[in-house]
PDB file of C-alpha atoms in Angstrom:
ATOM      1  CA  UNK P  29     -97.640  12.152 -21.214  1.00 49.00           C
ATOM      2  CA  UNK P  30     -99.404  11.819 -24.576  1.00 48.00           C
ATOM      3  CA  UNK P  31     -96.025  11.756 -26.312  1.00 48.00           C
ATOM      4  CA  UNK P  32     -94.808   9.036 -23.927  1.00 42.00           C
ATOM      5  CA  UNK P  33     -97.888   6.871 -24.493  1.00 47.00           C
ATOM      6  CA  UNK P  34     -97.608   7.394 -28.246  1.00 47.00           C
ATOM      7  CA  UNK P  35     -93.958   6.366 -28.171  1.00 48.00           C
ATOM      8  CA  UNK P  36     -94.752   3.202 -26.216  1.00 43.00           C
ATOM      9  CA  UNK P  37     -97.485   2.271 -28.670  1.00 49.00           C
ATOM     10  CA  UNK P  38     -95.086   2.674 -31.590  1.00 45.00           C
ATOM     11  CA  UNK P  39     -92.509   0.505 -29.796  1.00 43.00           C
ATOM     12  CA  UNK P  40     -95.065  -2.255 -29.143  1.00 45.00           C
ATOM     13  CA  UNK P  41     -96.259  -2.182 -32.743  1.00 48.00           C
ATOM     14  CA  UNK P  42     -92.660  -2.352 -33.883  1.00 48.00           C
ATOM     15  CA  UNK P  43     -91.917  -5.373 -31.690  1.00 45.00           C
ATOM     16  CA  UNK P  44     -95.031  -7.206 -32.866  1.00 49.00           C
ATOM     17  CA  UNK P  45     -94.082  -6.447 -36.445  1.00 48.00           C
ATOM     18  CA  UNK P  46     -90.604  -7.874 -35.898  1.00 45.00           C
ATOM     19  CA  UNK P  47     -92.040 -11.109 -34.520  1.00 49.00           C
ATOM     20  CA  UNK P  48     -94.309 -11.508 -37.519  1.00 51.00           C
ATOM     21  CA  UNK P  49     -91.315 -11.047 -39.821  1.00 54.00           C
ATOM     22  CA  UNK P  50     -89.234 -13.685 -37.990  1.00 54.00           C
ATOM     23  CA  UNK P  51     -88.966 -17.090 -39.731  1.00 61.00           C
ATOM     24  CA  UNK P  52     -91.706 -19.397 -38.495  1.00 64.00           C
ATOM     25  CA  UNK P  53     -90.888 -23.013 -37.551  1.00 73.00           C
ATOM     26  CA  UNK P  54     -91.486 -25.383 -40.463  1.00 92.00           C
ATOM     27  CA  UNK P  55     -93.070 -28.810 -40.486  1.00 95.00           C
ATOM     28  CA  UNK P  56     -91.418 -31.806 -42.134  1.00 96.00           C
ATOM     29  CA  UNK P  57     -93.712 -31.313 -45.147  1.00 94.00           C
ATOM     30  CA  UNK P  58     -92.503 -27.716 -45.473  1.00 94.00           C
ATOM     31  CA  UNK P  59     -88.831 -28.640 -45.017  1.00 95.00           C
ATOM     32  CA  UNK P  60     -89.083 -31.247 -47.788  1.00 95.00           C
ATOM     33  CA  UNK P  61     -90.071 -28.476 -50.189  1.00 93.00           C
ATOM     34  CA  UNK P  62     -86.752 -26.741 -49.502  1.00 92.00           C
ATOM     35  CA  UNK P  63     -84.681 -29.780 -50.535  1.00 93.00           C
ATOM     36  CA  UNK P  64     -83.995 -29.800 -54.279  1.00 93.00           C
ATOM     37  CA  UNK P  65     -83.058 -33.491 -54.499  1.00 96.00           C
ATOM     38  CA  UNK P  66     -86.294 -34.887 -53.024  1.00 97.00           C
ATOM     39  CA  UNK P  67     -88.645 -34.421 -56.002  1.00 97.00           C
ATOM     40  CA  UNK P  68     -89.508 -38.124 -56.331  1.00 98.00           C
ATOM     41  CA  UNK P  69     -90.128 -38.443 -52.586  1.00 98.00           C
ATOM     42  CA  UNK P  70     -92.450 -35.429 -52.613  1.00 97.00           C
ATOM     43  CA  UNK P  71     -94.396 -36.965 -55.506  1.00 97.00           C
ATOM     44  CA  UNK P  72     -94.597 -40.243 -53.589  1.00 98.00           C
ATOM     45  CA  UNK P  73     -95.852 -38.547 -50.415  1.00 97.00           C
ATOM     46  CA  UNK P  74     -98.503 -36.665 -52.393  1.00 97.00           C
ATOM     47  CA  UNK P  75     -99.589 -39.824 -54.223  1.00 97.00           C
ATOM     48  CA  UNK P  76     -99.837 -41.687 -50.902  1.00 97.00           C
ATOM     49  CA  UNK P  77    -101.868 -38.885 -49.293  1.00 96.00           C
ATOM     50  CA  UNK P  78     -99.364 -38.349 -46.491  1.00 95.00           C
ATOM     51  CA  UNK P  79     -98.771 -34.588 -46.754  1.00 92.00           C
ATOM     52  CA  UNK P  80    -100.867 -33.750 -43.687  1.00 92.00           C
ATOM     53  CA  UNK P  81     -99.298 -36.552 -41.657  1.00 92.00           C
ATOM     54  CA  UNK P  82     -95.868 -34.994 -42.119  1.00 94.00           C
ATOM     55  CA  UNK P  83     -97.233 -31.609 -41.019  1.00 92.00           C
ATOM     56  CA  UNK P  84     -98.445 -32.760 -37.622  1.00 88.00           C
ATOM     57  CA  UNK P  85     -97.013 -36.162 -36.603  1.00 88.00           C
ATOM     58  CA  UNK P  86     -93.842 -36.129 -34.522  1.00 94.00           C
ATOM     59  CA  UNK P  87     -91.522 -38.482 -36.428  1.00 96.00           C
ATOM     60  CA  UNK P  88     -88.106 -39.215 -37.905  1.00 98.00           C
ATOM     61  CA  UNK P  89     -88.075 -39.485 -41.695  1.00 98.00           C
ATOM     62  CA  UNK P  90     -85.275 -41.252 -43.540  1.00 98.00           C
ATOM     63  CA  UNK P  91     -85.844 -39.496 -46.841  1.00 98.00           C
ATOM     64  CA  UNK P  92     -84.506 -41.205 -49.983  1.00 98.00           C
ATOM     65  CA  UNK P  93     -83.121 -38.634 -52.382  1.00 98.00           C
ATOM     66  CA  UNK P  94     -83.718 -38.728 -56.121  1.00 98.00           C
ATOM     67  CA  UNK P  95     -80.512 -40.659 -56.746  1.00 97.00           C
ATOM     68  CA  UNK P  96     -81.547 -43.127 -54.062  1.00 97.00           C
ATOM     69  CA  UNK P  97     -84.845 -43.780 -55.816  1.00 97.00           C
ATOM     70  CA  UNK P  98     -83.062 -44.244 -59.140  1.00 97.00           C
ATOM     71  CA  UNK P  99     -80.461 -46.572 -57.614  1.00 95.00           C
ATOM     72  CA  UNK P 100     -83.342 -48.626 -56.206  1.00 95.00           C
ATOM     73  CA  UNK P 101     -85.077 -49.050 -59.565  1.00 94.00           C
ATOM     74  CA  UNK P 102     -87.430 -46.050 -59.658  1.00 96.00           C
ATOM     75  CA  UNK P 103     -86.365 -44.030 -62.684  1.00 95.00           C
ATOM     76  CA  UNK P 104     -88.571 -41.003 -61.992  1.00 96.00           C
ATOM     77  CA  UNK P 105     -91.665 -39.805 -60.155  1.00 96.00           C
ATOM     78  CA  UNK P 106     -93.868 -41.566 -62.689  1.00 97.00           C
ATOM     79  CA  UNK P 107     -92.453 -44.926 -61.640  1.00 97.00           C
ATOM     80  CA  UNK P 108     -93.790 -44.270 -58.137  1.00 96.00           C
ATOM     81  CA  UNK P 109     -97.101 -42.610 -58.963  1.00 96.00           C
ATOM     82  CA  UNK P 110     -98.010 -45.479 -61.308  1.00 97.00           C
ATOM     83  CA  UNK P 111     -98.164 -47.768 -58.250  1.00 97.00           C
ATOM     84  CA  UNK P 112    -101.290 -48.142 -56.082  1.00 97.00           C
ATOM     85  CA  UNK P 113    -101.412 -45.416 -53.404  1.00 97.00           C
ATOM     86  CA  UNK P 114    -101.596 -47.957 -50.573  1.00 97.00           C
ATOM     87  CA  UNK P 115     -98.408 -49.634 -51.838  1.00 97.00           C
ATOM     88  CA  UNK P 116     -96.594 -46.293 -51.924  1.00 98.00           C
ATOM     89  CA  UNK P 117     -97.957 -45.433 -48.483  1.00 97.00           C
ATOM     90  CA  UNK P 118     -96.490 -48.629 -47.070  1.00 97.00           C
ATOM     91  CA  UNK P 119     -93.142 -47.903 -48.744  1.00 97.00           C
ATOM     92  CA  UNK P 120     -92.977 -44.358 -47.373  1.00 98.00           C
ATOM     93  CA  UNK P 121     -93.931 -45.398 -43.839  1.00 97.00           C
ATOM     94  CA  UNK P 122     -91.130 -47.964 -44.015  1.00 97.00           C
ATOM     95  CA  UNK P 123     -88.800 -44.958 -43.776  1.00 98.00           C
ATOM     96  CA  UNK P 124     -90.475 -43.433 -40.711  1.00 98.00           C
ATOM     97  CA  UNK P 125     -89.787 -43.893 -36.994  1.00 97.00           C
ATOM     98  CA  UNK P 126     -92.651 -42.680 -34.826  1.00 95.00           C
ATOM     99  CA  UNK P 127     -90.544 -40.354 -32.676  1.00 95.00           C
ATOM    100  CA  UNK P 128     -87.788 -37.809 -33.302  1.00 95.00           C
ATOM    101  CA  UNK P 129     -84.335 -39.421 -33.442  1.00 96.00           C
ATOM    102  CA  UNK P 130     -81.404 -37.106 -34.158  1.00 96.00           C
ATOM    103  CA  UNK P 131     -77.976 -38.619 -34.771  1.00 96.00           C
ATOM    104  CA  UNK P 132     -76.727 -37.831 -31.275  1.00 95.00           C
ATOM    105  CA  UNK P 133     -79.547 -39.975 -29.800  1.00 95.00           C
ATOM    106  CA  UNK P 134     -78.863 -43.012 -31.995  1.00 95.00           C
ATOM    107  CA  UNK P 135     -77.135 -46.067 -30.517  1.00 92.00           C
ATOM    108  CA  UNK P 136     -73.615 -46.727 -31.764  1.00 92.00           C
ATOM    109  CA  UNK P 137     -72.657 -49.854 -33.657  1.00 92.00           C
ATOM    110  CA  UNK P 138     -74.106 -51.859 -36.522  1.00 92.00           C
ATOM    111  CA  UNK P 139     -77.561 -53.283 -37.212  1.00 92.00           C
ATOM    112  CA  UNK P 140     -79.479 -52.110 -34.162  1.00 94.00           C
ATOM    113  CA  UNK P 141     -83.114 -53.221 -34.679  1.00 93.00           C
ATOM    114  CA  UNK P 142     -85.720 -50.489 -35.019  1.00 95.00           C
ATOM    115  CA  UNK P 143     -89.451 -50.735 -35.637  1.00 95.00           C
ATOM    116  CA  UNK P 144     -90.742 -48.564 -38.447  1.00 96.00           C
ATOM    117  CA  UNK P 145     -94.193 -47.024 -38.884  1.00 96.00           C
ATOM    118  CA  UNK P 146     -94.841 -49.752 -41.489  1.00 95.00           C
ATOM    119  CA  UNK P 147     -94.441 -52.307 -38.634  1.00 93.00           C
ATOM    120  CA  UNK P 148     -91.389 -53.732 -40.403  1.00 93.00           C
ATOM    121  CA  UNK P 149     -88.237 -54.287 -38.395  1.00 92.00           C
ATOM    122  CA  UNK P 150     -85.252 -52.599 -40.016  1.00 95.00           C
ATOM    123  CA  UNK P 151     -81.719 -51.992 -38.796  1.00 95.00           C
ATOM    124  CA  UNK P 152     -80.119 -48.739 -37.795  1.00 97.00           C
ATOM    125  CA  UNK P 153     -76.336 -48.401 -37.841  1.00 96.00           C
ATOM    126  CA  UNK P 154     -74.238 -45.562 -36.500  1.00 94.00           C
ATOM    127  CA  UNK P 155     -70.592 -46.604 -36.761  1.00 91.00           C
ATOM    128  CA  UNK P 156     -69.007 -43.161 -36.954  1.00 87.00           C
ATOM    129  CA  UNK P 157     -71.683 -40.512 -36.527  1.00 90.00           C
ATOM    130  CA  UNK P 158     -73.131 -41.146 -39.992  1.00 94.00           C
ATOM    131  CA  UNK P 159     -76.457 -43.022 -39.735  1.00 96.00           C
ATOM    132  CA  UNK P 160     -77.518 -45.874 -42.004  1.00 98.00           C
ATOM    133  CA  UNK P 161     -80.962 -47.436 -42.353  1.00 98.00           C
ATOM    134  CA  UNK P 162     -80.194 -50.975 -43.497  1.00 97.00           C
ATOM    135  CA  UNK P 163     -77.791 -50.263 -46.401  1.00 96.00           C
ATOM    136  CA  UNK P 164     -79.063 -46.735 -46.998  1.00 97.00           C
ATOM    137  CA  UNK P 165     -76.414 -44.187 -45.999  1.00 97.00           C
ATOM    138  CA  UNK P 166     -77.319 -40.735 -44.768  1.00 97.00           C
ATOM    139  CA  UNK P 167     -75.894 -38.060 -47.054  1.00 97.00           C
ATOM    140  CA  UNK P 168     -77.382 -35.240 -44.974  1.00 97.00           C
ATOM    141  CA  UNK P 169     -78.423 -35.654 -41.348  1.00 97.00           C
ATOM    142  CA  UNK P 170     -80.283 -33.791 -38.613  1.00 97.00           C
ATOM    143  CA  UNK P 171     -82.468 -31.548 -40.755  1.00 97.00           C
ATOM    144  CA  UNK P 172     -84.744 -30.268 -38.007  1.00 96.00           C
ATOM    145  CA  UNK P 173     -88.431 -29.447 -38.288  1.00 96.00           C
ATOM    146  CA  UNK P 174     -90.978 -28.378 -35.687  1.00 95.00           C
ATOM    147  CA  UNK P 175     -92.401 -31.908 -35.620  1.00 95.00           C
ATOM    148  CA  UNK P 176     -89.326 -34.073 -36.011  1.00 96.00           C
ATOM    149  CA  UNK P 177     -86.099 -34.663 -37.890  1.00 97.00           C
ATOM    150  CA  UNK P 178     -85.090 -35.702 -41.417  1.00 98.00           C
ATOM    151  CA  UNK P 179     -82.076 -37.743 -42.513  1.00 98.00           C
ATOM    152  CA  UNK P 180     -81.600 -37.879 -46.289  1.00 98.00           C
ATOM    153  CA  UNK P 181     -80.422 -41.328 -47.444  1.00 98.00           C
ATOM    154  CA  UNK P 182     -79.133 -42.719 -50.731  1.00 97.00           C
ATOM    155  CA  UNK P 183     -81.417 -45.770 -51.064  1.00 97.00           C
ATOM    156  CA  UNK P 184     -85.062 -46.781 -50.881  1.00 98.00           C
ATOM    157  CA  UNK P 185     -85.518 -49.487 -48.233  1.00 97.00           C
ATOM    158  CA  UNK P 186     -88.099 -52.150 -49.194  1.00 95.00           C
ATOM    159  CA  UNK P 187     -90.298 -53.929 -46.678  1.00 94.00           C
ATOM    160  CA  UNK P 188     -89.013 -57.498 -46.182  1.00 92.00           C
ATOM    161  CA  UNK P 189     -91.875 -59.961 -46.695  1.00 91.00           C
ATOM    162  CA  UNK P 190     -90.144 -63.293 -47.388  1.00 93.00           C
ATOM    163  CA  UNK P 191     -87.721 -65.479 -45.483  1.00 92.00           C
ATOM    164  CA  UNK P 192     -84.373 -66.423 -47.001  1.00 94.00           C
ATOM    165  CA  UNK P 193     -85.741 -69.846 -47.909  1.00 94.00           C
ATOM    166  CA  UNK P 194     -88.764 -68.308 -49.611  1.00 94.00           C
ATOM    167  CA  UNK P 195     -86.622 -65.946 -51.681  1.00 96.00           C
ATOM    168  CA  UNK P 196     -84.409 -68.862 -52.753  1.00 96.00           C
ATOM    169  CA  UNK P 197     -87.458 -70.936 -53.670  1.00 95.00           C
ATOM    170  CA  UNK P 198     -89.097 -68.111 -55.621  1.00 96.00           C
ATOM    171  CA  UNK P 199     -85.976 -67.094 -57.567  1.00 97.00           C
ATOM    172  CA  UNK P 200     -85.386 -69.420 -60.543  1.00 98.00           C
ATOM    173  CA  UNK P 201     -81.697 -68.506 -60.750  1.00 98.00           C
ATOM    174  CA  UNK P 202     -81.131 -69.996 -57.272  1.00 98.00           C
ATOM    175  CA  UNK P 203     -82.722 -73.367 -58.086  1.00 98.00           C
ATOM    176  CA  UNK P 204     -79.446 -75.309 -58.181  1.00 98.00           C
ATOM    177  CA  UNK P 205     -78.300 -73.894 -54.847  1.00 98.00           C
ATOM    178  CA  UNK P 206     -81.695 -74.841 -53.406  1.00 97.00           C
ATOM    179  CA  UNK P 207     -81.321 -78.360 -54.770  1.00 97.00           C
ATOM    180  CA  UNK P 208     -77.867 -78.580 -53.202  1.00 97.00           C
ATOM    181  CA  UNK P 209     -79.278 -77.319 -49.893  1.00 97.00           C
ATOM    182  CA  UNK P 210     -82.044 -79.910 -49.924  1.00 96.00           C
ATOM    183  CA  UNK P 211     -79.546 -82.733 -50.385  1.00 97.00           C
ATOM    184  CA  UNK P 212     -77.109 -81.187 -47.884  1.00 97.00           C
ATOM    185  CA  UNK P 213     -79.645 -81.338 -45.044  1.00 96.00           C
ATOM    186  CA  UNK P 214     -78.842 -85.048 -44.617  1.00 95.00           C
ATOM    187  CA  UNK P 215     -75.232 -84.009 -43.964  1.00 95.00           C
ATOM    188  CA  UNK P 216     -76.120 -81.116 -41.644  1.00 95.00           C
ATOM    189  CA  UNK P 217     -79.751 -80.835 -40.438  1.00 94.00           C
ATOM    190  CA  UNK P 218     -79.206 -77.202 -39.409  1.00 93.00           C
ATOM    191  CA  UNK P 219     -79.366 -76.260 -43.097  1.00 94.00           C
ATOM    192  CA  UNK P 220     -83.112 -77.011 -43.142  1.00 91.00           C
ATOM    193  CA  UNK P 221     -83.626 -73.355 -42.161  1.00 87.00           C
ATOM    194  CA  UNK P 222     -82.548 -72.361 -45.662  1.00 90.00           C
ATOM    195  CA  UNK P 223     -84.875 -74.784 -47.395  1.00 89.00           C
ATOM    196  CA  UNK P 224     -88.092 -74.670 -45.339  1.00 82.00           C
ATOM    197  CA  UNK P 225     -90.807 -72.648 -47.071  1.00 71.00           C
ATOM    198  CA  UNK P 226     -91.975 -70.819 -43.962  1.00 64.00           C
ATOM    199  CA  UNK P 227     -91.478 -67.549 -42.148  1.00 57.00           C
ATOM    200  CA  UNK P 228     -91.263 -69.278 -38.778  1.00 54.00           C
ATOM    201  CA  UNK P 229     -92.518 -68.015 -35.432  1.00 49.00           C
ATOM    202  CA  UNK P 230     -89.681 -65.534 -35.000  1.00 49.00           C
ATOM    203  CA  UNK P 231     -88.665 -64.596 -38.543  1.00 45.00           C
ATOM    204  CA  UNK P 232     -86.155 -61.912 -37.591  1.00 47.00           C
ATOM    205  CA  UNK P 233     -83.923 -63.860 -35.181  1.00 61.00           C
ATOM    206  CA  UNK P 234     -81.438 -65.366 -35.658  1.00 76.00           C
ATOM    207  CA  UNK P 235     -80.155 -63.558 -38.728  1.00 88.00           C
ATOM    208  CA  UNK P 236     -77.944 -64.696 -41.581  1.00 95.00           C
ATOM    209  CA  UNK P 237     -76.100 -63.336 -44.590  1.00 97.00           C
ATOM    210  CA  UNK P 238     -76.008 -65.599 -47.635  1.00 97.00           C
ATOM    211  CA  UNK P 239     -73.654 -65.288 -50.594  1.00 98.00           C
ATOM    212  CA  UNK P 240     -75.683 -67.089 -53.262  1.00 98.00           C
ATOM    213  CA  UNK P 241     -74.144 -68.340 -56.519  1.00 98.00           C
ATOM    214  CA  UNK P 242     -76.389 -68.188 -59.564  1.00 98.00           C
ATOM    215  CA  UNK P 243     -77.239 -71.301 -61.568  1.00 98.00           C
ATOM    216  CA  UNK P 244     -74.552 -70.364 -64.081  1.00 98.00           C
ATOM    217  CA  UNK P 245     -72.004 -70.116 -61.259  1.00 98.00           C
ATOM    218  CA  UNK P 246     -73.111 -73.476 -59.865  1.00 98.00           C
ATOM    219  CA  UNK P 247     -72.715 -75.178 -63.251  1.00 98.00           C
ATOM    220  CA  UNK P 248     -69.296 -73.587 -63.754  1.00 97.00           C
ATOM    221  CA  UNK P 249     -68.327 -74.880 -60.315  1.00 96.00           C
ATOM    222  CA  UNK P 250     -69.266 -78.451 -61.275  1.00 97.00           C
ATOM    223  CA  UNK P 251     -72.571 -78.416 -59.426  1.00 98.00           C
ATOM    224  CA  UNK P 252     -75.090 -79.081 -62.169  1.00 98.00           C
ATOM    225  CA  UNK P 253     -78.230 -80.996 -61.240  1.00 97.00           C
ATOM    226  CA  UNK P 254     -76.617 -84.348 -62.078  1.00 98.00           C
ATOM    227  CA  UNK P 255     -73.404 -83.450 -60.266  1.00 98.00           C
ATOM    228  CA  UNK P 256     -75.323 -82.374 -57.152  1.00 98.00           C
ATOM    229  CA  UNK P 257     -77.152 -85.696 -57.112  1.00 97.00           C
ATOM    230  CA  UNK P 258     -73.831 -87.518 -57.393  1.00 97.00           C
ATOM    231  CA  UNK P 259     -72.184 -85.596 -54.525  1.00 97.00           C
ATOM    232  CA  UNK P 260     -72.409 -86.857 -50.964  1.00 97.00           C
ATOM    233  CA  UNK P 261     -74.634 -84.850 -48.566  1.00 97.00           C
ATOM    234  CA  UNK P 262     -71.667 -84.303 -46.228  1.00 97.00           C
ATOM    235  CA  UNK P 263     -69.618 -82.661 -48.979  1.00 97.00           C
ATOM    236  CA  UNK P 264     -72.613 -80.595 -50.090  1.00 97.00           C
ATOM    237  CA  UNK P 265     -73.256 -79.494 -46.505  1.00 97.00           C
ATOM    238  CA  UNK P 266     -69.710 -78.197 -46.306  1.00 96.00           C
ATOM    239  CA  UNK P 267     -70.149 -76.276 -49.581  1.00 97.00           C
ATOM    240  CA  UNK P 268     -73.607 -74.867 -48.805  1.00 97.00           C
ATOM    241  CA  UNK P 269     -72.736 -73.769 -45.262  1.00 97.00           C
ATOM    242  CA  UNK P 270     -69.618 -72.023 -46.579  1.00 97.00           C
ATOM    243  CA  UNK P 271     -71.935 -69.516 -48.286  1.00 97.00           C
ATOM    244  CA  UNK P 272     -73.667 -68.511 -45.038  1.00 97.00           C
ATOM    245  CA  UNK P 273     -72.691 -66.094 -42.271  1.00 96.00           C
ATOM    246  CA  UNK P 274     -74.341 -66.148 -38.838  1.00 93.00           C
ATOM    247  CA  UNK P 275     -75.083 -62.405 -38.801  1.00 92.00           C
ATOM    248  CA  UNK P 276     -76.327 -59.566 -40.978  1.00 93.00           C
ATOM    249  CA  UNK P 277     -73.717 -57.855 -43.113  1.00 96.00           C
ATOM    250  CA  UNK P 278     -75.012 -55.062 -45.321  1.00 96.00           C
ATOM    251  CA  UNK P 279     -72.902 -54.150 -48.332  1.00 95.00           C
ATOM    252  CA  UNK P 280     -72.277 -50.678 -46.880  1.00 94.00           C
ATOM    253  CA  UNK P 281     -70.051 -52.276 -44.247  1.00 94.00           C
ATOM    254  CA  UNK P 282     -68.100 -54.658 -46.449  1.00 94.00           C
ATOM    255  CA  UNK P 283     -64.456 -53.816 -46.756  1.00 90.00           C
ATOM    256  CA  UNK P 284     -61.156 -55.626 -46.856  1.00 94.00           C
ATOM    257  CA  UNK P 285     -61.716 -58.163 -44.121  1.00 93.00           C
ATOM    258  CA  UNK P 286     -61.936 -61.815 -43.154  1.00 94.00           C
ATOM    259  CA  UNK P 287     -65.337 -63.091 -42.074  1.00 95.00           C
ATOM    260  CA  UNK P 288     -66.453 -66.245 -40.266  1.00 94.00           C
ATOM    261  CA  UNK P 289     -68.898 -68.449 -42.080  1.00 95.00           C
ATOM    262  CA  UNK P 290     -71.555 -70.889 -40.801  1.00 93.00           C
ATOM    263  CA  UNK P 291     -68.856 -73.151 -39.424  1.00 86.00           C
ATOM    264  CA  UNK P 292     -66.674 -70.658 -37.556  1.00 79.00           C
ATOM    265  CA  UNK P 293     -63.532 -72.644 -38.375  1.00 83.00           C
ATOM    266  CA  UNK P 294     -64.031 -71.646 -42.015  1.00 90.00           C
ATOM    267  CA  UNK P 295     -63.381 -68.065 -43.085  1.00 94.00           C
ATOM    268  CA  UNK P 296     -63.762 -66.162 -46.337  1.00 95.00           C
ATOM    269  CA  UNK P 297     -62.081 -62.975 -47.506  1.00 96.00           C
ATOM    270  CA  UNK P 298     -63.996 -59.866 -48.534  1.00 97.00           C
ATOM    271  CA  UNK P 299     -62.421 -57.138 -50.618  1.00 96.00           C
ATOM    272  CA  UNK P 300     -63.609 -53.762 -51.822  1.00 94.00           C
ATOM    273  CA  UNK P 301     -62.054 -52.875 -55.174  1.00 90.00           C
ATOM    274  CA  UNK P 302     -62.537 -50.125 -57.722  1.00 89.00           C
ATOM    275  CA  UNK P 303     -64.514 -52.617 -59.815  1.00 91.00           C
ATOM    276  CA  UNK P 304     -66.762 -53.647 -56.916  1.00 95.00           C
ATOM    277  CA  UNK P 305     -67.008 -56.063 -54.007  1.00 97.00           C
ATOM    278  CA  UNK P 306     -65.559 -59.588 -54.056  1.00 97.00           C
ATOM    279  CA  UNK P 307     -65.430 -62.598 -51.748  1.00 97.00           C
ATOM    280  CA  UNK P 308     -62.859 -65.396 -51.930  1.00 97.00           C
ATOM    281  CA  UNK P 309     -62.955 -68.908 -50.509  1.00 94.00           C
ATOM    282  CA  UNK P 310     -60.069 -70.571 -48.690  1.00 92.00           C
ATOM    283  CA  UNK P 311     -59.441 -73.017 -51.521  1.00 92.00           C
ATOM    284  CA  UNK P 312     -59.828 -70.516 -54.359  1.00 85.00           C
ATOM    285  CA  UNK P 313     -58.304 -67.314 -52.917  1.00 86.00           C
ATOM    286  CA  UNK P 314     -56.855 -66.101 -56.231  1.00 89.00           C
ATOM    287  CA  UNK P 315     -60.179 -66.437 -58.024  1.00 91.00           C
ATOM    288  CA  UNK P 316     -62.609 -64.441 -55.909  1.00 96.00           C
ATOM    289  CA  UNK P 317     -66.301 -64.290 -56.697  1.00 97.00           C
ATOM    290  CA  UNK P 318     -67.723 -60.958 -57.754  1.00 97.00           C
ATOM    291  CA  UNK P 319     -70.691 -59.787 -55.706  1.00 98.00           C
ATOM    292  CA  UNK P 320     -73.036 -58.869 -58.534  1.00 98.00           C
ATOM    293  CA  UNK P 321     -76.129 -57.874 -56.542  1.00 97.00           C
ATOM    294  CA  UNK P 322     -76.314 -56.794 -52.932  1.00 96.00           C
ATOM    295  CA  UNK P 323     -78.697 -56.414 -50.021  1.00 96.00           C
ATOM    296  CA  UNK P 324     -81.672 -58.535 -51.035  1.00 96.00           C
ATOM    297  CA  UNK P 325     -83.470 -58.244 -47.715  1.00 95.00           C
ATOM    298  CA  UNK P 326     -85.348 -61.119 -46.092  1.00 94.00           C
ATOM    299  CA  UNK P 327     -87.156 -61.260 -42.779  1.00 91.00           C
ATOM    300  CA  UNK P 328     -84.289 -63.283 -41.323  1.00 91.00           C
ATOM    301  CA  UNK P 329     -81.261 -61.910 -43.127  1.00 93.00           C
ATOM    302  CA  UNK P 330     -79.678 -60.805 -46.370  1.00 95.00           C
ATOM    303  CA  UNK P 331     -78.678 -62.228 -49.727  1.00 98.00           C
ATOM    304  CA  UNK P 332     -75.768 -61.077 -51.849  1.00 98.00           C
ATOM    305  CA  UNK P 333     -75.524 -62.686 -55.297  1.00 98.00           C
ATOM    306  CA  UNK P 334     -72.120 -63.984 -56.471  1.00 98.00           C
ATOM    307  CA  UNK P 335     -70.782 -65.345 -59.759  1.00 98.00           C
ATOM    308  CA  UNK P 336     -68.607 -68.189 -58.417  1.00 97.00           C
ATOM    309  CA  UNK P 337     -68.989 -71.048 -55.956  1.00 97.00           C
ATOM    310  CA  UNK P 338     -66.896 -70.583 -52.807  1.00 97.00           C
ATOM    311  CA  UNK P 339     -64.702 -73.554 -51.937  1.00 95.00           C
ATOM    312  CA  UNK P 340     -63.829 -74.060 -48.237  1.00 93.00           C
TER     313      UNK P 340
END
């Protein structure tokens, strides 16, 4: 009997020992430490004082990798930690959904609205089982933790704070397009949306994508300040509206396609080439505009910068 009891005690001790040796579930904070390409994000989380939040809160984190930070203008961890902690905290929470959301639970399709922990409204796309947050593509998905899930993305997603009209007003290189828009309103009053310096009551709907020519592109297209003033509002309305789509189109989803513009009877042609993205107007199809900067995010849409005026 003593031998039997002794054997049972050894078995129990052995089983308990095995359980202690088993891998313990890790929090999101712990999982981030295992990912070699998240050094800037870890520095940002530490600087923002969010380490404990990612140990206990049940969330989904869209984690920008180091290349994503660099592609978004943050050269290294120092570029983030030099910012005020509250600013970094807002930026990090702009990548967090306040519940676990693995890929298989995401809605299919493009630009499904989602509210982030920052209170910003961003857009989740899942066209083919690969999730995107705005234009940030997941390069590694469904990294599970005991308090949520991580999707590693290749961009940092800023919080949109200005309307399209406000961005145009506050960007000197769009001043000629803004002047053309102001004059074009007499030809098409609907264009006032792109001139009014206001966020509006419902700044996220409807949504637009604008292909904005720089001042240099406007001058090259014969739309200097004097030429704009000499052009009829009806003609200008046709030109201005031909640079506007009635939906969001992030650069990640641009390919070789034809898209409808503000007036649905007018289309433009997008192309994805080895040298980059282009868009061509109906009247200048052999001289497409290069898209030189993408995904400037407003509360009511997107801006892509182009180097030529599109002619309908």
